[in-house]
Amino acid sequence: MLDDFFIRAVLAGLGIAAVAGPLGSFVVWRRMAYFGDATAHAAILGVAISLAFQVSIYAGTMLVALAMALAVSALVAREQAMDTMLGVLSHSALAIGLVAISFVPQARSDLSAYLFGDILAVGRGDLALIWAGAAGVLALLAWRWQRLLTASLNEELAMAAGIDPRVERLVLSLALAVLVALSIRVVGSLLISAMLIVPAAAARGLSRSPERMVGNATLIAALAVMGGLWASLHLDTPAGPSIITAAAAIFMVSQAFRRA
C-alpha cells in the first residue's frame, strides 16, 4: 500500500498538471516560452523575500512572479526586442534571486528544493492550496476562453472583434504567476517552464483543434507526473526532474505519431 506522502505527491502533481495543460497551450500558441522562464526564475527572489519577512512562500512567490509577468507584458506592449530582453530578464531574475537567498541562512540548506522542487514533502495544507489555486486558474481560463483564444491566434482579428489583446495578455500573466507560486514545491523554479511547454508541445502535433490540444496537454502532463513519481519511487531519483524527464520522453514518442 502506498504511503500517505506519496498519495499527496500524486494529488499535488495532478493539480499542477490540470493547470499546466491549458496554460501551457497558450504559452505555446503565443510563443511565450521565455516569458514563462522569466516569471518562473523570479520565483527564487520571491522565496528569499518570503523567508526574510516570514510570510507564506506561496504569497511571496506569487507577488514577485506577478510583478515580473507585468513587467514583461509592459515590454511586449512597447515592442521591445523581446528575445534579448526576455533573456536578460530571465537569467538576471534567477541570479538576483540566488544572491538574495544567500542572505537568508535558513534557506541555504533547502535551496535545491526551491530550484528543483520537493513534491514528496507536500503537506495537506499545501495540497489544499494547490487545488484551490488550480480551480481558480481553470475558472479564469474557462471564463475568458474565447477571448484568450482569439487574441492568441490572431491579434488583428481580436481587435476587429472588440477584444483588447493587452487585457488578455494580463489575464495570462496573472494565471501564469499563480501557477508559478503553486509549482514551486512541486517542480521548482528551474523546471516550471518545462512543465508548461513540454506537454503542450507534445500535444500540438497530435491535436486537430485548440480544445483537443488542451485536453491532450493536460493528459500528457498528468501521465508525466505519475510516470515521474513512479520512477522516483523505484529508481530513487529526484521527483521534480523525474517528472520533467517523463514529459520529455512522452514528447519524443509523440513525434513518431504526429498527424500529417
CSV table of C-alpha atoms in Angstrom, one decimal:
chain,number,residue,atom,x,y,z
A,1,MET,CA,0.0,0.0,0.0
A,2,LEU,CA,1.3,3.4,-0.9
A,3,ASP,CA,2.2,5.8,1.9
A,4,ASP,CA,0.3,9.0,2.5
A,5,PHE,CA,3.2,11.2,1.5
A,6,PHE,CA,3.2,9.5,-2.0
A,7,ILE,CA,-0.5,9.9,-2.4
A,8,ARG,CA,-0.3,13.6,-1.5
A,9,ALA,CA,2.6,14.0,-4.0
A,10,VAL,CA,0.5,12.4,-6.8
A,11,LEU,CA,-2.5,14.6,-6.0
A,12,ALA,CA,-0.3,17.7,-5.9
A,13,GLY,CA,1.2,16.8,-9.2
A,14,LEU,CA,-2.1,16.2,-10.8
A,15,GLY,CA,-3.3,19.6,-9.5
A,16,ILE,CA,-0.4,21.3,-11.3
A,17,ALA,CA,-1.0,19.2,-14.4
A,18,ALA,CA,-4.6,20.3,-14.6
A,19,VAL,CA,-3.4,23.9,-14.9
A,20,ALA,CA,-0.2,23.3,-16.9
A,21,GLY,CA,-2.1,21.7,-19.8
A,22,PRO,CA,-4.4,24.6,-20.8
A,23,LEU,CA,-2.0,27.4,-19.7
A,24,GLY,CA,1.0,25.7,-21.4
A,25,SER,CA,-1.1,25.5,-24.6
A,26,PHE,CA,-1.5,29.3,-24.5
A,27,VAL,CA,2.2,29.7,-23.9
A,28,VAL,CA,3.0,27.6,-27.0
A,29,TRP,CA,0.4,29.4,-29.2
A,30,ARG,CA,1.7,32.8,-28.2
A,31,ARG,CA,5.4,31.7,-28.3
A,32,MET,CA,5.8,32.8,-24.7
A,33,ALA,CA,8.5,30.3,-23.7
A,34,TYR,CA,10.9,33.0,-22.5
A,35,PHE,CA,8.0,34.7,-20.8
A,36,GLY,CA,7.5,31.6,-18.7
A,37,ASP,CA,11.2,31.4,-17.9
A,38,ALA,CA,11.4,34.9,-16.7
A,39,THR,CA,8.4,34.6,-14.5
A,40,ALA,CA,9.5,31.2,-13.1
A,41,HIS,CA,13.0,32.3,-12.4
A,42,ALA,CA,11.8,35.3,-10.5
A,43,ALA,CA,10.2,32.9,-8.0
A,44,ILE,CA,13.5,32.4,-6.3
A,45,LEU,CA,13.6,36.1,-5.4
A,46,GLY,CA,10.0,35.6,-4.0
A,47,VAL,CA,11.3,32.7,-1.9
A,48,ALA,CA,14.1,34.9,-0.4
A,49,ILE,CA,11.6,37.7,0.4
A,50,SER,CA,9.1,35.3,1.9
A,51,LEU,CA,11.7,33.7,4.2
A,52,ALA,CA,13.3,37.0,5.2
A,53,PHE,CA,9.9,38.5,6.2
A,54,GLN,CA,8.5,35.3,7.5
A,55,VAL,CA,5.4,35.2,5.2
A,56,SER,CA,3.9,32.4,3.1
A,57,ILE,CA,6.2,31.1,0.4
A,58,TYR,CA,3.2,31.0,-1.9
A,59,ALA,CA,2.3,34.6,-1.3
A,60,GLY,CA,5.8,36.0,-1.7
A,61,THR,CA,6.5,33.9,-4.8
A,62,MET,CA,3.2,34.9,-6.4
A,63,LEU,CA,3.8,38.6,-5.7
A,64,VAL,CA,7.2,38.6,-7.3
A,65,ALA,CA,6.1,36.4,-10.2
A,66,LEU,CA,3.2,38.7,-10.9
A,67,ALA,CA,5.5,41.7,-10.8
A,68,MET,CA,7.8,40.1,-13.3
A,69,ALA,CA,4.9,39.0,-15.5
A,70,LEU,CA,3.5,42.5,-15.6
A,71,ALA,CA,7.0,44.0,-16.4
A,72,VAL,CA,7.4,41.6,-19.3
A,73,SER,CA,3.9,42.4,-20.5
A,74,ALA,CA,4.7,46.1,-20.5
A,75,LEU,CA,7.8,45.4,-22.6
A,76,VAL,CA,5.8,43.4,-25.1
A,77,ALA,CA,3.3,46.3,-25.4
A,78,ARG,CA,6.2,48.6,-26.1
A,79,GLU,CA,7.5,46.2,-28.8
A,80,GLN,CA,11.0,45.9,-27.4
A,81,ALA,CA,13.5,43.4,-28.9
A,82,MET,CA,11.8,40.6,-27.0
A,83,ASP,CA,14.3,37.7,-27.4
A,84,THR,CA,17.1,39.7,-26.0
A,85,MET,CA,15.1,41.5,-23.3
A,86,LEU,CA,13.4,38.3,-22.0
A,87,GLY,CA,16.8,36.5,-22.0
A,88,VAL,CA,18.2,39.3,-19.9
A,89,LEU,CA,15.2,39.4,-17.5
A,90,SER,CA,15.1,35.6,-17.2
A,91,HIS,CA,18.7,35.0,-16.2
A,92,SER,CA,19.0,38.2,-14.2
A,93,ALA,CA,16.0,37.3,-12.1
A,94,LEU,CA,17.5,33.9,-11.3
A,95,ALA,CA,20.9,35.4,-10.4
A,96,ILE,CA,19.4,38.1,-8.3
A,97,GLY,CA,17.2,35.6,-6.5
A,98,LEU,CA,20.1,33.3,-5.8
A,99,VAL,CA,22.1,36.2,-4.4
A,100,ALA,CA,19.2,37.3,-2.3
A,101,ILE,CA,18.6,33.9,-0.9
A,102,SER,CA,22.2,33.6,0.2
A,103,PHE,CA,21.5,36.2,2.8
A,104,VAL,CA,18.7,34.1,4.3
A,105,PRO,CA,20.5,31.4,6.4
A,106,GLN,CA,17.5,29.1,6.8
A,107,ALA,CA,17.1,28.9,3.0
A,108,ARG,CA,20.6,27.7,2.1
A,109,SER,CA,20.1,24.1,3.1
A,110,ASP,CA,16.8,23.9,1.2
A,111,LEU,CA,18.0,25.7,-1.9
A,112,SER,CA,17.7,22.6,-4.1
A,113,ALA,CA,14.1,22.1,-3.0
A,114,TYR,CA,13.2,25.6,-4.3
A,115,LEU,CA,15.2,25.1,-7.6
A,116,PHE,CA,14.0,21.6,-8.4
A,117,GLY,CA,11.0,21.0,-6.2
A,118,ASP,CA,10.3,18.7,-3.3
A,119,ILE,CA,6.9,17.3,-4.1
A,120,LEU,CA,7.3,14.4,-1.7
A,121,ALA,CA,7.3,16.9,1.2
A,122,VAL,CA,3.9,18.4,0.2
A,123,GLY,CA,1.6,18.5,3.2
A,124,ARG,CA,-2.2,18.6,3.5
A,125,GLY,CA,-2.2,22.4,3.7
A,126,ASP,CA,0.0,22.6,0.5
A,127,LEU,CA,-2.3,20.2,-1.2
A,128,ALA,CA,-5.4,22.2,-0.4
A,129,LEU,CA,-3.8,25.4,-1.6
A,130,ILE,CA,-2.6,23.8,-4.8
A,131,TRP,CA,-6.0,22.5,-5.7
A,132,ALA,CA,-7.8,25.8,-4.7
A,133,GLY,CA,-5.4,27.8,-6.8
A,134,ALA,CA,-5.7,25.3,-9.7
A,135,ALA,CA,-9.5,25.6,-9.6
A,136,GLY,CA,-9.3,29.4,-9.6
A,137,VAL,CA,-7.0,29.5,-12.6
A,138,LEU,CA,-9.1,27.0,-14.5
A,139,ALA,CA,-12.2,29.0,-13.8
A,140,LEU,CA,-10.5,32.2,-15.0
A,141,LEU,CA,-9.3,30.4,-18.3
A,142,ALA,CA,-12.8,29.0,-18.8
A,143,TRP,CA,-14.4,32.4,-18.3
A,144,ARG,CA,-12.0,34.1,-20.8
A,145,TRP,CA,-11.5,31.1,-23.1
A,146,GLN,CA,-12.9,32.5,-26.4
A,147,ARG,CA,-11.3,35.9,-25.9
A,148,LEU,CA,-8.0,34.4,-24.9
A,149,LEU,CA,-8.0,32.0,-27.8
A,150,THR,CA,-8.9,34.7,-30.4
A,151,ALA,CA,-6.2,37.1,-29.0
A,152,SER,CA,-3.6,34.3,-29.0
A,153,LEU,CA,-4.2,33.1,-32.6
A,154,ASN,CA,-4.7,36.5,-34.3
A,155,GLU,CA,-4.4,39.9,-32.5
A,156,GLU,CA,-5.7,41.8,-35.5
A,157,LEU,CA,-8.8,39.6,-35.6
A,158,ALA,CA,-9.3,40.1,-31.9
A,159,MET,CA,-9.2,43.9,-32.2
A,160,ALA,CA,-11.7,43.7,-35.0
A,161,ALA,CA,-14.0,41.7,-32.8
A,162,GLY,CA,-13.6,44.3,-30.0
A,163,ILE,CA,-11.2,42.3,-27.9
A,164,ASP,CA,-8.2,44.1,-26.4
A,165,PRO,CA,-5.2,41.8,-26.7
A,166,ARG,CA,-3.4,43.7,-23.9
A,167,VAL,CA,-6.2,42.7,-21.4
A,168,GLU,CA,-6.0,39.1,-22.4
A,169,ARG,CA,-2.2,39.2,-22.0
A,170,LEU,CA,-2.7,40.5,-18.5
A,171,VAL,CA,-5.1,37.7,-17.8
A,172,LEU,CA,-2.5,35.1,-18.9
A,173,SER,CA,0.1,36.9,-16.8
A,174,LEU,CA,-2.0,36.6,-13.7
A,175,ALA,CA,-2.7,32.9,-14.4
A,176,LEU,CA,1.0,32.3,-15.0
A,177,ALA,CA,2.0,34.0,-11.8
A,178,VAL,CA,-0.4,31.8,-9.8
A,179,LEU,CA,0.9,28.6,-11.5
A,180,VAL,CA,4.5,29.6,-10.7
A,181,ALA,CA,3.6,30.1,-7.0
A,182,LEU,CA,1.7,26.8,-6.8
A,183,SER,CA,4.5,24.9,-8.6
A,184,ILE,CA,7.5,26.0,-6.5
A,185,ARG,CA,7.1,23.0,-4.2
A,186,VAL,CA,6.3,20.5,-7.0
A,187,VAL,CA,9.0,21.0,-9.7
A,188,GLY,CA,10.9,24.1,-8.5
A,189,SER,CA,11.6,27.4,-10.3
A,190,LEU,CA,14.1,25.9,-12.8
A,191,LEU,CA,11.6,23.4,-14.2
A,192,ILE,CA,8.3,25.2,-14.0
A,193,SER,CA,8.5,26.4,-17.6
A,194,ALA,CA,9.3,22.9,-18.8
A,195,MET,CA,6.1,21.6,-17.1
A,196,LEU,CA,4.3,24.2,-19.2
A,197,ILE,CA,5.9,23.8,-22.5
A,198,VAL,CA,6.8,20.1,-22.9
A,199,PRO,CA,3.3,18.6,-22.5
A,200,ALA,CA,1.8,21.3,-24.7
A,201,ALA,CA,4.5,20.8,-27.4
A,202,ALA,CA,3.9,17.1,-27.3
A,203,ALA,CA,0.1,17.6,-27.7
A,204,ARG,CA,0.4,20.1,-30.5
A,205,GLY,CA,1.2,17.6,-33.2
A,206,LEU,CA,-1.5,15.1,-32.0
A,207,SER,CA,-4.4,17.6,-31.9
A,208,ARG,CA,-6.8,18.9,-34.6
A,209,SER,CA,-8.4,21.7,-32.5
A,210,PRO,CA,-7.4,24.0,-29.7
A,211,GLU,CA,-9.7,22.2,-27.3
A,212,ARG,CA,-8.3,18.9,-28.2
A,213,MET,CA,-4.8,20.2,-27.7
A,214,VAL,CA,-5.6,21.5,-24.2
A,215,GLY,CA,-7.1,18.1,-23.3
A,216,ASN,CA,-4.1,16.2,-24.7
A,217,ALA,CA,-1.6,18.5,-23.0
A,218,THR,CA,-3.4,18.0,-19.6
A,219,LEU,CA,-3.4,14.2,-20.1
A,220,ILE,CA,0.3,14.2,-21.0
A,221,ALA,CA,1.2,16.4,-18.0
A,222,ALA,CA,-0.8,14.0,-15.8
A,223,LEU,CA,1.0,11.0,-17.2
A,224,ALA,CA,4.3,12.7,-16.8
A,225,VAL,CA,3.5,13.3,-13.1
A,226,MET,CA,2.6,9.7,-12.5
A,227,GLY,CA,5.4,8.3,-14.5
A,228,GLY,CA,8.0,10.6,-12.9
A,229,LEU,CA,6.8,9.8,-9.4
A,230,TRP,CA,6.9,6.1,-10.2
A,231,ALA,CA,10.4,6.4,-11.4
A,232,SER,CA,11.4,8.4,-8.4
A,233,LEU,CA,9.9,5.8,-6.0
A,234,HIS,CA,11.5,2.8,-7.7
A,235,LEU,CA,14.8,4.3,-9.0
A,236,ASP,CA,15.5,6.7,-6.1
A,237,THR,CA,15.8,9.7,-8.4
A,238,PRO,CA,14.7,13.3,-7.6
A,239,ALA,CA,11.0,13.7,-8.1
A,240,GLY,CA,10.8,17.0,-9.9
A,241,PRO,CA,13.4,16.3,-12.5
A,242,SER,CA,11.9,12.8,-13.0
A,243,ILE,CA,8.6,14.3,-13.8
A,244,ILE,CA,10.1,16.5,-16.5
A,245,THR,CA,12.2,13.6,-17.8
A,246,ALA,CA,9.0,11.6,-18.2
A,247,ALA,CA,7.3,14.5,-20.0
A,248,ALA,CA,10.3,14.7,-22.4
A,249,ALA,CA,10.1,11.0,-23.1
A,250,ILE,CA,6.4,11.4,-24.0
A,251,PHE,CA,7.3,14.3,-26.2
A,252,MET,CA,9.9,12.2,-28.1
A,253,VAL,CA,7.4,9.3,-28.5
A,254,SER,CA,4.7,11.8,-29.7
A,255,GLN,CA,6.9,12.9,-32.6
A,256,ALA,CA,6.5,9.5,-34.2
A,257,PHE,CA,2.7,9.9,-34.1
A,258,ARG,CA,2.4,13.4,-35.3
A,259,ARG,CA,-0.5,14.0,-37.6
A,260,ALA,CA,0.3,14.8,-41.2
